[in-house]
């Protein structure tokens, strides 16, 4: 058989032969010169390819390849000629040194590449950080808080001292001051920056009203109490924390009501008392974060809002997705002051409520922010309703008694409350029950005990010369609430108490027997003292202070107790921020002279933060048609 000729490597077609002619030459004994050249070229390419591939093999494979190479019998070359060519091109004794050199060069090049990459990353990171810093600074300049308009500071009277003069009273006041310092120092040591303190566990604590974010609620809530008590070093520590750390851009869903009364109220009070601008600026920044909560069809705000996204919603347990009367009705005081300081009007809720029908003249606790309709017909002067009525009266007082719309709304509400909710027990105790679907529940909550002070505060200016009547009503509520304390083992009041089945001013359910350092009873004692100077109110207040110090004080602060009827109570392990903001402040004021924060010049918000009376002249309060 004849052997086919090799195709040209150029890839060109073979010329077409004439039909019938053979494709192969005949009678050839030797290769032509050109064919020898082509064969040699192919051989050279093959050898080059083999040695080139050798350098790309792993090291352990190269040993095997070398061994195989020298024993491989090429079909084109003899063993002798192949070994001679290999030995000539790649001697055996140079294999190891060449491989080491290649490896060393490779490792050196790799290290150099890594070093260049590291430097490049560091330079890029530094460049990015520089650009980021520049962008942030530019945004601050462009979108940062605008300077607030200059406004005259309201007349501030009685912000210092308040020495009672009497040595015995002064000694009691000093004791209250010491209790405040113990509560603050414990928080400073164990819970600094957290919202509240767990005094038994000695660590920070938070609740869902702050979205479990750590916003330093105790710091903000306690500032004005520290200032009033003359604890200025502690006040400066709190001020510095607020300046450096208080941030409202957190992704946290917070209670609009609680953040308003504790944070905005606390910051505004600290500003008015100290004159430090940082508090005013922070209050305005926070208020802007709360405003998206008002984006509802009726303008009635959601109960909760996400500070970062602005998304609002209501509590899942509230009747038919309703907002809570005490929550949306307890924004007026703080936002009126923000209007005064910024010039920006705020949503006012009274207009809507004035248009709505009220069952028996009472305000139900639930209102749907979408439809503007009442939810469940449940009316209470305690939880869910309390501070709505309080703020009607205090709006009038804060306006220097010019907001007559607020006063009229308050008077009408109190008249309905007297007619439907206030009763006397068989033992002669005056109490305020709760109206539920046409039925009066003969139960009164600790929160309701604030009403004694409210009645006394609103006595002056009452219609039909009823000032004496309401001052007496306040005294009767104060007496009932004192009885709720006096009828317990610890001399501290329960969360709620009944007036039926032969029981009066006593808690029945186990889940109503706790005391969580609440201030409402002591608040009423203070108001009654200011308006009557009856010494029993100071005596009752001192009894409460001693009981708190005896049963609630622990090494890490002050804790609530779970059963005021037990001689060996267990702790709830929470030092509430309102204990420093309200309970201790009211006790301190109770044992101070009337010159400290006189009620003619100051109005306390529902978290006991004092705000000055505004003599507004011709300024229009939000939502009011009356020119001031």
XYZ file of C-alpha atoms in Angstrom:
628
model
C 0.000 0.000 0.000
C 1.284 3.430 -0.788
C 1.631 6.082 1.866
C -0.353 9.310 1.454
C 1.657 12.490 1.177
C 1.498 14.896 4.161
C -0.778 17.916 3.688
C 0.860 21.313 3.535
C 0.847 23.044 6.911
C -0.318 26.221 5.273
C -3.802 24.747 4.994
C -4.183 25.553 1.339
C -6.161 23.167 -0.877
C -4.302 20.506 -2.984
C -4.612 21.299 -6.684
C -7.359 19.298 -8.345
C -6.074 16.513 -10.579
C -7.565 15.528 -13.872
C -10.298 12.868 -13.801
C -9.037 9.369 -13.643
C -5.581 10.437 -12.540
C -4.170 8.957 -9.369
C -3.894 11.198 -6.316
C -0.616 9.641 -5.333
C 2.725 9.578 -7.166
C 4.117 6.264 -8.463
C 7.558 4.685 -8.346
C 9.064 6.903 -5.589
C 12.034 5.430 -3.740
C 13.201 8.534 -1.898
C 11.678 11.694 -0.302
C 11.978 14.949 -2.096
C 13.970 17.783 -0.501
C 10.830 19.804 0.252
C 9.230 16.832 1.967
C 12.344 16.324 4.101
C 12.143 19.972 5.117
C 8.481 19.683 6.072
C 9.175 16.553 8.137
C 12.019 18.287 9.989
C 9.789 21.298 10.656
C 7.095 19.103 12.159
C 9.634 17.341 14.327
C 11.017 20.621 15.620
C 7.555 21.885 16.445
C 6.781 18.666 18.294
C 9.948 18.873 20.417
C 9.314 22.550 21.205
C 5.754 21.738 22.218
C 6.892 18.972 24.555
C 9.471 21.120 26.341
C 7.078 24.105 26.526
C 4.415 21.972 28.185
C 6.965 20.715 30.672
C 7.294 24.142 32.338
C 3.558 24.394 32.969
C 3.303 21.091 34.804
C 3.261 20.894 38.669
C 6.648 20.130 40.236
C 5.816 16.557 41.180
C 4.668 15.859 37.626
C 7.896 17.158 36.113
C 9.942 14.352 37.659
C 7.635 11.798 36.098
C 7.687 13.508 32.721
C 11.505 13.653 32.645
C 11.742 9.940 33.364
C 9.170 9.076 30.776
C 10.765 11.424 28.240
C 14.100 9.675 28.238
C 12.525 6.258 27.768
C 9.924 7.236 25.229
C 10.390 5.738 21.764
C 9.194 8.166 19.115
C 7.561 6.614 16.079
C 9.557 9.072 13.966
C 12.918 9.021 15.779
C 15.069 6.281 17.089
C 15.839 6.048 20.814
C 19.430 7.017 20.199
C 18.683 10.169 18.273
C 15.970 11.257 20.712
C 18.168 10.885 23.762
C 20.933 12.787 22.045
C 18.672 15.708 21.157
C 17.176 15.826 24.707
C 20.535 15.690 26.404
C 21.792 18.429 24.175
C 18.856 20.749 24.747
C 18.056 20.060 28.451
C 20.938 18.355 30.354
C 19.923 16.240 33.333
C 22.216 17.892 35.887
C 20.608 21.333 35.277
C 17.032 20.183 35.941
C 16.965 20.864 39.713
C 18.677 24.271 39.621
C 16.462 25.472 36.793
C 13.331 24.397 38.612
C 14.472 26.157 41.840
C 15.201 29.328 39.909
C 11.780 29.257 38.268
C 10.103 28.668 41.639
C 12.062 31.480 43.307
C 11.231 33.885 40.504
C 7.609 32.888 40.711
C 7.417 33.372 44.496
C 9.196 36.722 44.299
C 6.818 37.927 41.613
C 3.862 36.701 43.664
C 5.033 38.536 46.774
C 5.577 41.721 44.819
C 2.086 41.439 43.368
C 0.596 40.891 46.826
C 2.422 43.895 48.249
C 1.264 46.098 45.390
C -2.304 44.854 45.887
C -2.154 45.553 49.632
C -0.887 49.072 49.074
C -3.515 49.638 46.432
C -6.267 48.500 48.802
C -5.019 50.763 51.604
C -4.746 53.712 49.258
C -8.230 53.011 47.876
C -9.679 52.673 51.364
C -8.105 55.935 52.472
C -9.368 57.642 49.354
C -12.893 56.309 49.879
C -12.885 57.414 53.526
C -11.706 60.878 52.526
C -14.468 61.158 49.957
C -17.046 59.838 52.421
C -16.013 62.377 55.035
C -16.183 65.130 52.477
C -19.671 64.071 51.345
C -20.942 63.894 54.929
C -19.556 67.346 55.678
C -21.095 68.732 52.501
C -24.459 67.186 53.390
C -24.286 68.665 56.847
C -23.641 72.079 55.383
C -26.386 71.662 52.815
C -29.074 69.676 54.633
C -28.121 70.140 58.274
C -30.409 71.761 60.819
C -31.193 75.303 59.876
C -30.515 77.959 62.490
C -33.563 78.496 64.655
C -35.093 81.957 64.616
C -34.210 84.089 67.627
C -37.108 84.365 70.052
C -37.294 86.086 73.414
C -36.789 83.747 76.353
C -39.980 83.522 78.421
C -39.821 85.056 81.851
C -38.145 82.508 84.097
C -38.881 82.754 87.790
C -37.789 80.530 90.658
C -35.370 78.147 88.971
C -32.992 77.827 91.924
C -32.808 77.185 95.644
C -36.291 76.888 97.197
C -34.883 76.544 100.705
C -37.865 75.756 102.949
C -36.297 77.543 105.920
C -37.508 75.051 108.508
C -34.575 72.752 109.537
C -36.733 69.638 109.799
C -38.222 70.158 106.341
C -34.788 70.957 104.964
C -33.450 67.681 106.382
C -36.212 65.779 104.618
C -35.504 67.617 101.385
C -31.809 66.722 101.675
C -32.809 63.072 102.089
C -34.791 63.208 98.852
C -31.760 64.746 97.171
C -29.599 61.893 98.463
C -32.090 59.360 97.055
C -31.872 61.082 93.694
C -28.093 60.953 93.764
C -28.159 57.232 94.595
C -30.549 56.548 91.694
C -28.467 58.620 89.275
C -25.068 57.319 90.376
C -26.294 53.734 90.063
C -27.569 54.390 86.565
C -24.309 56.200 85.734
C -22.293 53.187 86.861
C -24.370 50.286 85.553
C -26.706 51.525 82.821
C -25.132 54.598 81.258
C -26.555 55.295 77.794
C -29.302 52.687 78.151
C -32.885 53.823 78.534
C -33.298 52.509 82.055
C -31.544 50.439 84.699
C -31.974 46.952 86.110
C -30.735 47.676 89.651
C -30.623 44.056 90.816
C -28.814 42.691 87.763
C -26.852 45.972 87.590
C -27.124 46.434 83.849
C -28.977 48.513 81.286
C -32.616 47.971 80.347
C -35.067 49.032 77.657
C -38.687 48.442 76.662
C -40.687 48.355 73.445
C -41.886 51.950 73.907
C -38.410 52.951 72.739
C -38.147 50.230 70.106
C -35.521 48.521 72.263
C -33.038 51.140 71.042
C -30.719 52.711 73.583
C -31.515 56.439 73.583
C -30.523 57.327 77.148
C -34.102 57.936 78.321
C -33.086 58.186 81.985
C -30.502 60.854 81.154
C -32.981 63.057 79.303
C -35.787 62.414 81.797
C -33.651 63.250 84.835
C -31.869 66.375 83.611
C -34.263 68.997 84.986
C -34.511 67.184 88.340
C -30.722 67.253 88.629
C -30.690 70.954 87.810
C -33.446 71.832 90.264
C -31.673 69.901 93.046
C -28.386 71.654 92.361
C -26.596 68.484 91.192
C -24.719 70.427 88.529
C -21.817 68.027 87.960
C -24.290 65.250 87.231
C -26.250 67.633 85.001
C -23.106 68.424 82.977
C -22.371 64.707 82.548
C -25.861 64.236 81.107
C -25.526 67.291 78.888
C -22.238 66.018 77.449
C -23.739 62.595 76.713
C -26.664 64.198 74.908
C -24.345 66.411 72.881
C -22.115 63.526 71.810
C -24.425 60.504 71.660
C -28.141 61.320 71.410
C -29.029 60.245 67.874
C -32.551 60.137 66.431
C -31.646 58.537 63.088
C -31.810 55.026 64.543
C -33.955 52.355 62.922
C -36.311 52.092 65.890
C -40.092 52.068 66.242
C -40.955 54.242 69.243
C -44.040 55.413 71.100
C -44.918 58.927 69.918
C -46.510 59.686 73.288
C -43.658 58.442 75.466
C -40.929 60.016 73.357
C -42.827 63.302 73.355
C -43.414 63.572 77.096
C -40.028 62.175 78.173
C -37.619 63.341 75.480
C -39.105 66.490 73.963
C -40.499 67.561 77.337
C -37.231 66.776 79.103
C -35.081 68.529 76.507
C -37.280 71.639 76.475
C -37.260 71.854 80.280
C -33.473 71.449 80.360
C -33.170 74.221 77.769
C -35.371 76.653 79.649
C -33.701 75.959 82.993
C -30.081 76.039 81.797
C -30.206 78.109 78.612
C -28.033 75.556 76.772
C -28.865 75.607 73.049
C -28.005 71.933 72.523
C -31.213 70.905 74.282
C -33.400 73.100 72.082
C -31.729 71.874 68.899
C -32.147 68.229 69.903
C -35.813 68.770 70.799
C -36.532 70.280 67.386
C -34.672 67.473 65.584
C -36.684 64.845 67.439
C -39.994 66.592 66.788
C -39.275 66.486 63.053
C -38.778 62.722 63.359
C -42.208 62.372 64.995
C -44.142 64.427 62.442
C -44.646 61.534 59.942
C -46.869 59.922 62.587
C -49.454 62.614 61.771
C -49.729 61.451 58.146
C -53.172 59.873 58.581
C -56.491 60.695 56.887
C -57.709 62.507 60.001
C -54.459 63.982 61.300
C -54.824 61.887 64.455
C -51.298 60.484 64.853
C -50.304 56.849 64.936
C -49.254 55.543 68.335
C -45.848 54.459 67.023
C -43.459 55.694 64.356
C -40.148 54.444 62.999
C -37.631 57.241 63.528
C -35.691 56.272 60.410
C -38.381 55.361 57.875
C -41.257 57.493 59.204
C -43.672 54.561 58.954
C -46.381 54.658 61.614
C -48.835 52.174 63.092
C -51.009 51.625 66.146
C -50.718 49.173 68.999
C -51.990 45.739 68.084
C -54.063 45.507 71.264
C -55.911 48.815 70.769
C -59.612 48.610 69.870
C -60.063 48.179 66.092
C -56.665 49.639 65.281
C -57.430 52.852 67.155
C -55.190 55.568 68.510
C -55.296 56.209 72.274
C -56.947 59.337 73.704
C -54.273 59.925 76.356
C -51.541 59.559 73.716
C -52.732 61.733 70.844
C -54.227 64.171 73.362
C -50.920 64.669 75.178
C -48.840 66.470 72.570
C -50.177 70.006 72.808
C -47.922 71.537 75.464
C -44.647 70.393 73.979
C -45.584 71.201 70.382
C -46.852 74.666 71.281
C -43.429 75.385 72.758
C -41.789 73.995 69.628
C -43.981 76.334 67.576
C -42.860 79.216 69.739
C -39.176 78.315 69.343
C -39.208 77.484 65.609
C -42.088 79.432 64.120
C -43.416 76.249 62.483
C -47.084 75.455 63.223
C -47.985 71.940 64.305
C -51.041 69.729 63.973
C -53.730 70.550 66.447
C -56.220 67.846 67.391
C -58.901 69.735 69.304
C -60.666 70.885 66.130
C -61.504 67.319 65.136
C -62.624 66.301 68.614
C -64.873 69.349 68.912
C -66.884 68.162 65.898
C -67.464 64.645 67.180
C -70.386 63.335 69.183
C -69.445 62.151 72.647
C -71.505 59.485 74.441
C -72.865 61.095 77.616
C -70.415 63.941 77.066
C -67.514 61.547 77.735
C -64.484 61.004 75.540
C -63.928 57.305 74.737
C -60.331 56.121 75.011
C -60.110 54.888 71.397
C -60.313 56.816 68.124
C -59.651 55.369 64.677
C -57.142 57.615 62.834
C -58.404 56.463 59.418
C -62.147 56.960 59.875
C -62.249 59.497 62.689
C -64.721 57.324 64.582
C -64.637 56.224 68.185
C -63.647 52.656 68.956
C -64.822 50.767 72.029
C -66.823 52.994 74.382
C -64.439 52.828 77.295
C -63.807 56.042 79.248
C -61.198 56.417 81.959
C -59.499 59.238 83.818
C -56.722 56.751 84.522
C -54.732 54.783 81.965
C -55.600 55.472 78.287
C -57.414 58.725 79.075
C -55.729 60.569 81.947
C -53.369 63.137 80.433
C -55.832 64.196 77.720
C -57.865 66.024 80.380
C -54.718 67.236 82.111
C -53.458 68.875 78.903
C -56.741 70.654 78.232
C -56.335 72.478 81.536
C -52.602 73.022 81.139
C -52.970 74.392 77.612
C -55.089 77.142 79.131
C -52.593 77.780 81.923
C -49.587 77.755 79.593
C -51.226 80.325 77.324
C -51.393 82.691 80.294
C -55.079 81.772 80.564
C -55.930 83.097 77.098
C -56.715 79.779 75.361
C -60.369 79.886 76.352
C -61.249 77.090 73.935
C -59.069 74.701 75.935
C -60.593 75.857 79.226
C -64.144 75.410 77.935
C -63.360 71.914 76.639
C -61.812 71.003 80.018
C -64.790 72.304 82.022
C -67.295 70.408 79.874
C -65.282 67.189 80.190
C -64.957 67.474 83.980
C -68.689 68.093 84.326
C -69.395 64.841 82.419
C -66.806 62.970 84.512
C -68.413 64.161 87.744
C -71.840 63.128 86.541
C -70.939 59.645 85.296
C -67.656 58.487 86.859
C -67.177 60.003 90.333
C -68.854 58.191 93.213
C -68.573 57.742 96.989
C -68.012 54.312 98.466
C -70.025 52.925 101.371
C -67.136 53.912 103.616
C -67.209 57.505 102.375
C -64.216 57.393 100.030
C -64.534 59.435 96.831
C -63.281 57.536 93.813
C -63.255 57.826 90.003
C -64.474 54.698 88.253
C -64.243 53.610 84.627
C -67.119 53.661 82.125
C -67.310 50.536 79.960
C -70.134 50.145 77.456
C -72.728 51.855 79.616
C -71.565 50.315 82.901
C -69.508 51.897 85.693
C -66.668 49.712 86.925
C -65.969 50.580 90.571
C -62.218 50.403 90.248
C -59.624 53.158 90.404
C -56.047 52.980 89.139
C -52.910 54.478 90.637
C -52.621 56.535 87.451
C -56.029 58.104 88.213
C -54.686 59.547 91.448
C -53.112 62.431 89.531
C -56.648 63.825 89.182
C -56.668 65.159 92.753
C -53.897 67.566 91.808
C -55.601 68.382 88.496
C -58.859 69.349 90.216
C -56.954 71.618 92.619
C -54.925 73.162 89.792
C -58.067 73.893 87.796
C -60.124 75.203 90.707
C -59.203 78.809 90.008
C -61.117 79.814 86.894
C -63.883 77.238 87.314
C -67.334 78.297 86.067
C -70.182 79.200 88.415
C -67.868 79.943 91.345
C -66.999 76.263 91.780
C -63.385 76.872 92.828
C -64.054 75.737 96.389
C -65.913 72.674 95.164
C -63.062 71.479 92.964
C -60.427 72.174 95.600
C -62.475 70.012 97.979
C -62.858 67.326 95.303
C -59.071 67.298 94.916
C -58.658 66.845 98.668
C -61.089 63.918 98.680
C -59.229 62.148 95.855
C -55.935 62.728 97.691
C -57.426 61.142 100.814
C -58.689 58.088 98.900
C -55.313 57.545 97.269
C -53.552 57.898 100.627
C -55.865 55.183 101.956
C -54.793 52.899 99.101
C -51.233 53.291 100.421
C -52.084 53.073 104.094
C -54.007 49.786 103.697
C -50.974 47.870 102.387
C -48.166 46.194 104.339
C -45.456 48.273 102.659
C -47.368 51.590 102.837
C -47.001 51.832 99.060
C -49.983 51.909 96.734
C -51.082 49.108 94.380
C -51.526 49.578 90.639
C -55.336 49.453 90.967
C -57.882 49.078 93.771
C -61.566 48.160 94.075
C -64.630 49.588 95.818
C -67.105 46.724 95.958
C -67.854 43.450 97.754
C -66.984 45.028 101.083
C -63.482 45.998 99.894
C -62.444 49.614 99.615
C -59.192 51.025 98.214
C -57.688 47.518 98.124
C -56.304 45.543 95.191
C -57.986 42.205 94.517
C -56.143 40.680 91.595
C -52.560 39.587 91.982
C -51.563 41.421 88.813
C -52.767 44.710 90.335
C -50.788 44.518 93.583
C -47.471 45.824 92.262
C -45.827 49.224 92.737
C -43.423 50.395 90.039
C -42.171 53.645 91.638
C -45.140 55.609 90.269
C -45.489 59.350 91.067
C -49.225 60.167 90.751
C -50.164 60.067 94.442
C -47.145 62.166 95.457
C -47.945 64.553 92.587
C -51.380 65.177 94.085
C -49.869 65.662 97.558
C -47.617 68.388 96.131
C -50.393 70.271 94.341
C -52.606 70.069 97.409
C -49.744 71.387 99.575
C -49.180 74.316 97.224
C -52.846 75.322 97.277
C -53.691 74.609 100.935
C -50.422 74.353 102.921
C -52.112 71.674 104.976
C -49.204 69.910 106.788
C -50.785 66.477 106.319
C -49.694 66.469 102.685
C -46.056 66.825 103.667
C -46.549 64.116 106.262
C -48.130 61.752 103.742
C -45.356 62.496 101.265
C -42.699 61.742 103.866
C -44.380 58.417 104.686
C -44.223 57.483 101.021
C -40.576 58.569 100.737
C -39.589 56.458 103.747
C -41.429 53.424 102.362
C -39.694 53.790 98.984
C -36.305 54.111 100.639
C -36.969 51.104 102.875
C -38.546 48.632 100.463
C -37.460 49.736 96.973
C -33.862 50.784 97.567
C -31.157 48.276 96.633
C -27.405 48.604 96.214
C -27.789 49.180 92.465
C -30.534 51.825 92.611
C -34.294 51.603 93.214
C -36.611 48.817 92.076
C -40.346 48.333 91.881
C -41.948 45.600 93.985
C -44.418 42.942 92.852
C -46.740 42.792 95.898
C -47.312 45.685 98.285
C -49.358 43.411 100.566
C -46.436 41.075 101.234
C -43.986 41.600 104.086
C -41.295 39.951 101.980
C -41.822 41.382 98.489
C -39.897 40.435 95.399
C -38.412 43.053 93.078
C -39.305 43.671 89.443
C -35.709 44.797 88.840
C -36.505 47.990 86.920
C -35.585 51.548 87.870
C -38.076 53.485 85.763
C -36.892 56.734 84.181
C -40.022 58.478 85.499
C -38.898 57.731 89.051
C -36.126 60.302 88.574
C -38.211 62.619 86.409
C -41.393 62.682 88.498
C -41.480 60.821 91.808
C -38.290 62.286 93.271
C -38.917 65.716 91.731
C -42.386 66.009 93.269
C -41.033 64.868 96.649
C -38.251 67.449 96.459
C -40.709 70.216 95.553
C -43.032 69.091 98.349
C -40.293 69.908 100.858
C -39.191 73.126 99.133
C -40.591 76.625 99.381
C -43.250 77.832 96.943
C -40.657 80.135 95.366
C -39.105 77.154 93.573
C -40.917 76.865 90.214
C -44.034 78.858 91.198
C -47.194 77.681 89.470
C -47.970 81.188 88.246
C -44.930 80.956 85.958
C -44.466 77.263 85.230
C -46.660 74.440 83.951
C -45.532 70.835 84.378
C -46.073 68.393 81.546
C -47.382 64.927 82.352
C -43.805 63.701 82.929
C -43.217 66.539 85.452
C -41.017 68.554 83.089
C -41.579 72.270 83.846
C -42.314 74.549 80.887
C -42.699 78.308 81.291
C -45.998 80.121 80.778
C -45.934 81.811 77.365
C -47.038 85.415 77.204
C -47.663 85.248 73.479
C -49.081 88.652 72.623
C -50.388 88.427 69.065
C -48.987 84.963 68.279
C -51.635 82.466 67.163
C -51.481 79.115 68.897
C -51.838 76.153 66.511
C -55.435 75.143 65.889
C -56.927 78.064 67.781
C -58.980 80.792 66.102
C -58.270 83.247 68.901
C -55.567 85.848 68.368
C -53.357 85.994 71.409
